[in-house]
Amino acid sequence: MTTWADRVSPTVKAIPPSGIRRFFDIVAETKGVVSLGVGEPDFVTPWHIRESCVYGLQQGYTAYTSNYGLLELREEIVKNCVASYGVTYDPRKEALVTVGVSEALDLAMRAILSPGDEVLVPEPCYVSYKACVALAGGVPVTVPTKMADCFRVTVAQLEELVTPRTKALLIGYPNNPTGAIMSKAELEAIAAFALKHDLIVISDEIYASLTYDGTHTCFAALPGMRDRTILLNGFSKAYAMTGWRIGYALSNADFIGAMTKIHQYTMLCAPITAQVAAIEALRHGQCNMLRMVEEYNRRRRLMVDGFKTIGLDCFEPKGAFYIFPSIKQTGLSSLAFAEELLKAEKVALVPGDAFGESGEGFVRCSYASSTANLTEALTRINRFVKKYI
Amino acid sequence: MRELLELLEKDHTLTVAQLAVMLDKPQEEIAALIKQYETDKTIVKYQTIVNWEKAGADRVTAIIEVRITPQREVGFDAIAERIYRFPEVRSLYLMSGAYDLLVIVEAKTLKDAAQFVSTKLSTIEGVIGTTTHFMLKQYKEAGVILEDEEEDRRLVVSP
Ligand SMILES: Cc1ncc(COP(=O)(O)O)c(C=O)c1O
């Protein structure tokens, strides 16, 4: 007899369960945990942004918006993009407000992929990338990046894996989980590769504002890349607005039109409350945001120094709010390290293999946590690691 | 260095070693800077914010608007000094607008505070008049919300 489980779509069944989810269940049962496992800011959304939403509700902002999102918000998004990177879009046809970068990513994949199309995905990477490609009928082709290359993807690696079926490249820098960034010159090389093979580039730049070394290069701003790129960004990280569920996509009118077609039938529009707040964030949120960035940067240095003292090999992250030390010296697997550390010292972090096979041998520690918590966690990790090295 | 001062203003228990790492500067440089700020009184004092209500201590705070006649040569400063030397005075500001000095007085009881105003403050030569307000509840002090009910509502592990 067929069970209900048998009737679940094979595409969905083939997607491996999230490594983070599995680990979360273990952590949730432990009390008194110091967590470095959180992938979202420890700041609450700045008050002026929250207050603007309350005011919006009082004024009756409770209805659907245009499928594209409030025009006022799209105009602010484009203005911000012009000011930051010098690349412009038509707010009426080339900008779409989404329910987080998460939705934008899904829409982008569904809008461009036909069954069997291959997408190059550098790894370790955000947990949704490969799943979104697969759910859209595509085939994710992982490109393992190495600590020796500062977790940057190189053209040589891409050339080895590109095939006539390759349709797109999906990159995310600054990177979750490694904290790696790519320089302008390195991205230009990737741009030349995309042009040579006529690939679409989906660039998830949600951590763009959290860049600590130099300035962020927007992929769409590189010569000739604007129309070839689907640029994804949002409010979750830079403005500490994860729970509001709001992000956006910018690209040529055909891609944005196609994504909007899916969005209008599956989502209708992003929540108006969050859209109102996002306008406030873009108009008046710069100062608060820079303060948060300064704070992350100080904690980043604390973590780099901490892991150096502990004696674990660690690449210095240059963006986002993660540090990705290698735990190979301990002889433990990522999962065993995370589980044993949790048991022995009650520190939660995320095993690197949750971000793809090439993350094995590493663990992701988020420094979106108070200095006191970070210092305590480093002390405990140090005590734990000393048992192995 | 603005960033160093901001960090210490928020939390003076940070050690020189921690500050040096966070600001990416050698420890000696940070130690010397702090010393210099302490010497030249850029850093005036390290203090602790106490929620006295929680500590169960009886205290009243009075906010007093004071109108004065400025004096030749010294302006408001001489009278201000006569006022701020009293240990009961917690803060004193020169103001623009309807009155001249804003005095914050702390005392054990309402009576003590009233006594201070009537016998010490309003009798100072040059003081024309006072208006006293008693504080009922303290919500925020020096940028810190005293009973902050906002807590960390994040999941312990997330992507
Ligand atoms: C690289 C990356 N992309 C996208 C997201 C999802 O962002 P949003 O909250 O906008 O859906 C995250 C969240 O952790 C992320 O780390």
mmCIF file of C-alpha atoms in Angstrom, chain A residues 102-335:
data_model
loop_
_atom_site.group_PDB
_atom_site.id
_atom_site.type_symbol
_atom_site.label_atom_id
_atom_site.label_comp_id
_atom_site.label_asym_id
_atom_site.label_seq_id
_atom_site.Cartn_x
_atom_site.Cartn_y
_atom_site.Cartn_z
ATOM 1 C CA SER A 102 14.528 34.144 0.231
ATOM 2 C CA GLU A 103 11.529 34.680 -2.025
ATOM 3 C CA ALA A 104 13.513 36.699 -4.538
ATOM 4 C CA LEU A 105 15.969 33.827 -4.864
ATOM 5 C CA ASP A 106 13.189 31.333 -5.472
ATOM 6 C CA LEU A 107 11.529 33.605 -8.037
ATOM 7 C CA ALA A 108 14.789 34.191 -9.873
ATOM 8 C CA MET A 109 15.380 30.469 -10.228
ATOM 9 C CA ARG A 110 11.857 29.696 -11.346
ATOM 10 C CA ALA A 111 11.873 32.601 -13.790
ATOM 11 C CA ILE A 112 14.977 31.525 -15.686
ATOM 12 C CA LEU A 113 15.398 27.751 -15.369
ATOM 13 C CA SER A 114 14.082 24.995 -17.610
ATOM 14 C CA PRO A 115 14.224 21.371 -16.441
ATOM 15 C CA GLY A 116 17.814 20.166 -16.418
ATOM 16 C CA ASP A 117 19.435 23.588 -16.665
ATOM 17 C CA GLU A 118 22.613 23.721 -14.650
ATOM 18 C CA VAL A 119 23.471 26.457 -12.168
ATOM 19 C CA LEU A 120 27.002 26.918 -10.863
ATOM 20 C CA VAL A 121 26.907 27.384 -7.090
ATOM 21 C CA PRO A 122 30.137 28.143 -5.223
ATOM 22 C CA GLU A 123 30.269 26.378 -1.854
ATOM 23 C CA PRO A 124 30.157 26.645 1.160
ATOM 24 C CA CYS A 125 27.048 28.724 0.664
ATOM 25 C CA TYR A 126 23.780 29.804 2.165
ATOM 26 C CA VAL A 127 21.555 26.789 2.760
ATOM 27 C CA SER A 128 18.811 27.794 0.310
ATOM 28 C CA TYR A 129 20.862 28.127 -2.837
ATOM 29 C CA LYS A 130 21.012 24.542 -4.014
ATOM 30 C CA ALA A 131 17.518 23.734 -2.779
ATOM 31 C CA CYS A 132 16.019 26.655 -4.730
ATOM 32 C CA VAL A 133 17.795 25.563 -7.916
ATOM 33 C CA ALA A 134 16.523 22.004 -7.491
ATOM 34 C CA LEU A 135 12.957 23.081 -6.667
ATOM 35 C CA ALA A 136 12.910 25.105 -9.879
ATOM 36 C CA GLY A 137 13.844 21.978 -11.834
ATOM 37 C CA GLY A 138 17.480 22.964 -12.264
ATOM 38 C CA VAL A 139 20.616 21.076 -11.401
ATOM 39 C CA PRO A 140 22.947 22.732 -8.904
ATOM 40 C CA VAL A 141 26.596 22.203 -9.801
ATOM 41 C CA THR A 142 28.676 22.946 -6.739
ATOM 42 C CA VAL A 143 31.999 24.706 -7.005
ATOM 43 C CA PRO A 144 33.962 24.003 -3.828
ATOM 44 C CA THR A 145 35.942 27.019 -2.649
ATOM 45 C CA LYS A 146 38.965 26.638 -0.376
ATOM 46 C CA MET A 147 40.296 28.377 2.677
ATOM 47 C CA ALA A 148 43.631 28.712 0.846
ATOM 48 C CA ASP A 149 41.821 30.887 -1.730
ATOM 49 C CA CYS A 150 40.128 32.865 1.071
ATOM 50 C CA PHE A 151 36.899 31.078 0.064
ATOM 51 C CA ARG A 152 36.707 33.007 -3.195
ATOM 52 C CA VAL A 153 35.574 31.357 -6.368
ATOM 53 C CA THR A 154 38.043 31.435 -9.249
ATOM 54 C CA VAL A 155 37.489 31.421 -12.999
ATOM 55 C CA ALA A 156 39.725 28.357 -13.290
ATOM 56 C CA GLN A 157 37.340 26.407 -11.039
ATOM 57 C CA LEU A 158 34.312 27.632 -12.931
ATOM 58 C CA GLU A 159 35.841 26.787 -16.324
ATOM 59 C CA GLU A 160 36.266 23.192 -15.169
ATOM 60 C CA LEU A 161 32.588 22.797 -14.335
ATOM 61 C CA VAL A 162 30.819 24.838 -16.982
ATOM 62 C CA THR A 163 28.939 22.810 -19.625
ATOM 63 C CA PRO A 164 26.650 23.638 -22.556
ATOM 64 C CA ARG A 165 23.735 23.152 -20.133
ATOM 65 C CA THR A 166 24.977 25.798 -17.719
ATOM 66 C CA LYS A 167 22.468 28.612 -17.616
ATOM 67 C CA ALA A 168 23.437 30.652 -14.597
ATOM 68 C CA LEU A 169 25.891 31.340 -11.818
ATOM 69 C CA LEU A 170 24.669 31.988 -8.271
ATOM 70 C CA ILE A 171 27.032 33.928 -6.033
ATOM 71 C CA GLY A 172 26.702 35.424 -2.567
ATOM 72 C CA TYR A 173 29.427 37.796 -1.335
ATOM 73 C CA PRO A 174 29.970 38.818 1.425
ATOM 74 C CA ASN A 175 29.430 35.158 2.100
ATOM 75 C CA ASN A 176 27.397 33.256 4.629
ATOM 76 C CA PRO A 177 28.991 31.142 6.217
ATOM 77 C CA THR A 178 32.617 32.065 5.451
ATOM 78 C CA GLY A 179 32.624 35.869 5.673
ATOM 79 C CA ALA A 180 34.588 35.974 2.410
ATOM 80 C CA ILE A 181 34.305 38.921 0.042
ATOM 81 C CA MET A 182 35.474 39.332 -3.555
ATOM 82 C CA SER A 183 37.425 42.328 -4.841
ATOM 83 C CA LYS A 184 36.402 44.345 -7.876
ATOM 84 C CA ALA A 185 39.172 42.799 -9.990
ATOM 85 C CA GLU A 186 38.168 39.270 -8.993
ATOM 86 C CA LEU A 187 34.531 39.954 -9.786
ATOM 87 C CA GLU A 188 35.537 41.439 -13.148
ATOM 88 C CA ALA A 189 37.170 38.145 -13.995
ATOM 89 C CA ILE A 190 33.928 36.366 -13.076
ATOM 90 C CA ALA A 191 32.026 38.871 -15.236
ATOM 91 C CA ALA A 192 34.247 38.071 -18.224
ATOM 92 C CA PHE A 193 33.576 34.375 -17.621
ATOM 93 C CA ALA A 194 29.814 34.977 -17.504
ATOM 94 C CA LEU A 195 29.994 36.926 -20.746
ATOM 95 C CA LYS A 196 32.111 34.290 -22.459
ATOM 96 C CA HIS A 197 29.631 31.522 -21.629
ATOM 97 C CA ASP A 198 26.568 33.751 -21.873
ATOM 98 C CA LEU A 199 25.457 33.036 -18.302
ATOM 99 C CA ILE A 200 22.943 34.816 -16.136
ATOM 100 C CA VAL A 201 24.390 35.809 -12.780
ATOM 101 C CA ILE A 202 22.250 35.826 -9.655
ATOM 102 C CA SER A 203 24.065 37.902 -7.068
ATOM 103 C CA ASP A 204 22.823 37.719 -3.488
ATOM 104 C CA GLU A 205 24.252 40.850 -1.888
ATOM 105 C CA ILE A 206 22.258 40.814 1.329
ATOM 106 C CA TYR A 207 25.430 41.393 3.387
ATOM 107 C CA ALA A 208 26.765 44.192 1.147
ATOM 108 C CA SER A 209 26.549 46.831 3.854
ATOM 109 C CA LEU A 210 28.438 44.585 6.264
ATOM 110 C CA THR A 211 31.789 44.851 4.500
ATOM 111 C CA TYR A 212 34.738 45.659 6.737
ATOM 112 C CA ASP A 213 37.638 45.802 4.337
ATOM 113 C CA GLY A 214 37.307 48.377 1.574
ATOM 114 C CA THR A 215 33.960 48.879 -0.090
ATOM 115 C CA HIS A 216 31.529 46.381 -1.510
ATOM 116 C CA THR A 217 31.510 45.873 -5.279
ATOM 117 C CA CYS A 218 28.049 45.397 -6.697
ATOM 118 C CA PHE A 219 28.150 42.779 -9.443
ATOM 119 C CA ALA A 220 25.472 44.526 -11.507
ATOM 120 C CA ALA A 221 27.579 47.689 -11.533
ATOM 121 C CA LEU A 222 30.410 46.020 -13.450
ATOM 122 C CA PRO A 223 30.553 47.002 -17.133
ATOM 123 C CA GLY A 224 28.018 45.074 -19.202
ATOM 124 C CA MET A 225 26.635 43.145 -16.208
ATOM 125 C CA ARG A 226 23.507 45.147 -15.349
ATOM 126 C CA ASP A 227 21.084 43.285 -17.611
ATOM 127 C CA ARG A 228 22.822 39.938 -17.195
ATOM 128 C CA THR A 229 22.552 40.090 -13.415
ATOM 129 C CA ILE A 230 19.630 39.512 -11.092
ATOM 130 C CA LEU A 231 20.667 41.553 -8.096
ATOM 131 C CA LEU A 232 19.160 40.470 -4.785
ATOM 132 C CA ASN A 233 19.277 42.477 -1.617
ATOM 133 C CA GLY A 234 17.157 43.136 1.420
ATOM 134 C CA PHE A 235 16.700 44.658 4.803
ATOM 135 C CA SER A 236 17.180 41.650 7.094
ATOM 136 C CA LYS A 237 20.854 42.044 7.865
ATOM 137 C CA ALA A 238 21.788 45.687 7.320
ATOM 138 C CA TYR A 239 18.766 47.102 9.122
ATOM 139 C CA ALA A 240 18.212 44.223 11.571
ATOM 140 C CA MET A 241 14.815 43.451 10.048
ATOM 141 C CA THR A 242 14.834 39.660 9.651
ATOM 142 C CA GLY A 243 11.327 39.047 10.964
ATOM 143 C CA TRP A 244 9.730 41.698 8.760
ATOM 144 C CA ARG A 245 10.311 39.545 5.698
ATOM 145 C CA ILE A 246 11.261 42.073 3.089
ATOM 146 C CA GLY A 247 13.776 42.162 0.265
ATOM 147 C CA TYR A 248 14.004 43.014 -3.404
ATOM 148 C CA ALA A 249 15.273 42.060 -6.838
ATOM 149 C CA LEU A 250 16.651 44.358 -9.536
ATOM 150 C CA SER A 251 17.285 43.362 -13.136
ATOM 151 C CA ASN A 252 16.231 43.917 -16.741
ATOM 152 C CA ALA A 253 12.484 44.388 -17.324
ATOM 153 C CA ASP A 254 12.052 40.907 -18.840
ATOM 154 C CA PHE A 255 13.503 39.048 -15.869
ATOM 155 C CA ILE A 256 11.715 41.260 -13.347
ATOM 156 C CA GLY A 257 8.512 40.875 -15.367
ATOM 157 C CA ALA A 258 8.829 37.089 -15.299
ATOM 158 C CA MET A 259 9.574 37.041 -11.586
ATOM 159 C CA THR A 260 6.628 39.339 -10.947
ATOM 160 C CA LYS A 261 4.360 37.005 -12.876
ATOM 161 C CA ILE A 262 5.182 34.182 -10.455
ATOM 162 C CA HIS A 263 5.099 36.504 -7.447
ATOM 163 C CA GLN A 264 1.639 37.835 -8.346
ATOM 164 C CA TYR A 265 0.142 34.345 -8.382
ATOM 165 C CA THR A 266 2.025 32.897 -5.432
ATOM 166 C CA MET A 267 2.582 35.819 -3.072
ATOM 167 C CA LEU A 268 0.550 38.722 -4.467
ATOM 168 C CA CYS A 269 2.733 41.264 -2.670
ATOM 169 C CA ALA A 270 5.137 41.685 0.216
ATOM 170 C CA PRO A 271 3.530 42.736 3.523
ATOM 171 C CA ILE A 272 2.613 46.424 3.405
ATOM 172 C CA THR A 273 3.672 46.939 7.032
ATOM 173 C CA ALA A 274 7.198 45.894 6.181
ATOM 174 C CA GLN A 275 7.204 47.976 3.004
ATOM 175 C CA VAL A 276 6.301 51.106 4.950
ATOM 176 C CA ALA A 277 9.073 50.384 7.447
ATOM 177 C CA ALA A 278 11.562 49.689 4.648
ATOM 178 C CA ILE A 279 10.954 53.156 3.182
ATOM 179 C CA GLU A 280 11.842 54.657 6.556
ATOM 180 C CA ALA A 281 14.937 52.438 6.774
ATOM 181 C CA LEU A 282 16.248 53.644 3.419
ATOM 182 C CA ARG A 283 15.426 57.289 4.054
ATOM 183 C CA HIS A 284 16.685 57.673 7.610
ATOM 184 C CA GLY A 285 18.409 54.451 8.620
ATOM 185 C CA GLN A 286 21.962 55.116 7.456
ATOM 186 C CA CYS A 287 23.305 56.416 10.746
ATOM 187 C CA ASN A 288 21.985 53.544 12.855
ATOM 188 C CA MET A 289 23.150 51.059 10.289
ATOM 189 C CA LEU A 290 26.700 52.384 10.313
ATOM 190 C CA ARG A 291 26.741 52.158 14.098
ATOM 191 C CA MET A 292 25.786 48.500 13.905
ATOM 192 C CA VAL A 293 28.445 47.879 11.259
ATOM 193 C CA GLU A 294 31.091 49.470 13.503
ATOM 194 C CA GLU A 295 30.005 47.243 16.344
ATOM 195 C CA TYR A 296 30.144 44.084 14.189
ATOM 196 C CA ASN A 297 33.597 45.059 13.039
ATOM 197 C CA ARG A 298 34.891 45.339 16.600
ATOM 198 C CA ARG A 299 33.428 41.953 17.462
ATOM 199 C CA ARG A 300 34.914 40.506 14.286
ATOM 200 C CA ARG A 301 38.364 41.530 15.459
ATOM 201 C CA LEU A 302 37.666 40.045 18.887
ATOM 202 C CA MET A 303 36.725 36.719 17.269
ATOM 203 C CA VAL A 304 39.704 36.623 14.893
ATOM 204 C CA ASP A 305 42.014 37.305 17.823
ATOM 205 C CA GLY A 306 40.177 34.745 19.949
ATOM 206 C CA PHE A 307 40.554 31.919 17.445
ATOM 207 C CA LYS A 308 44.177 32.818 16.851
ATOM 208 C CA THR A 309 44.781 32.472 20.601
ATOM 209 C CA ILE A 310 42.916 29.180 20.706
ATOM 210 C CA GLY A 311 45.184 27.968 17.933
ATOM 211 C CA LEU A 312 42.633 27.009 15.296
ATOM 212 C CA ASP A 313 43.357 27.787 11.643
ATOM 213 C CA CYS A 314 41.122 30.609 10.706
ATOM 214 C CA PHE A 315 40.621 32.750 7.661
ATOM 215 C CA GLU A 316 39.982 36.391 8.521
ATOM 216 C CA PRO A 317 36.409 37.169 7.474
ATOM 217 C CA LYS A 318 35.954 40.493 5.699
ATOM 218 C CA GLY A 319 32.169 40.715 5.602
ATOM 219 C CA ALA A 320 28.830 39.493 6.998
ATOM 220 C CA PHE A 321 28.897 38.494 10.699
ATOM 221 C CA TYR A 322 30.371 35.033 10.628
ATOM 222 C CA ILE A 323 33.746 33.504 11.248
ATOM 223 C CA PHE A 324 34.512 30.069 9.842
ATOM 224 C CA PRO A 325 37.447 28.455 11.656
ATOM 225 C CA SER A 326 38.846 25.099 10.598
ATOM 226 C CA ILE A 327 38.514 22.415 13.249
ATOM 227 C CA LYS A 328 40.472 19.775 11.316
ATOM 228 C CA GLN A 329 43.306 19.805 13.873
ATOM 229 C CA THR A 330 40.956 18.377 16.487
ATOM 230 C CA GLY A 331 40.418 15.263 14.389
ATOM 231 C CA LEU A 332 36.670 15.639 14.807
ATOM 232 C CA SER A 333 34.101 16.007 12.058
ATOM 233 C CA SER A 334 32.165 19.281 11.976
ATOM 234 C CA LEU A 335 29.053 17.655 13.389
#
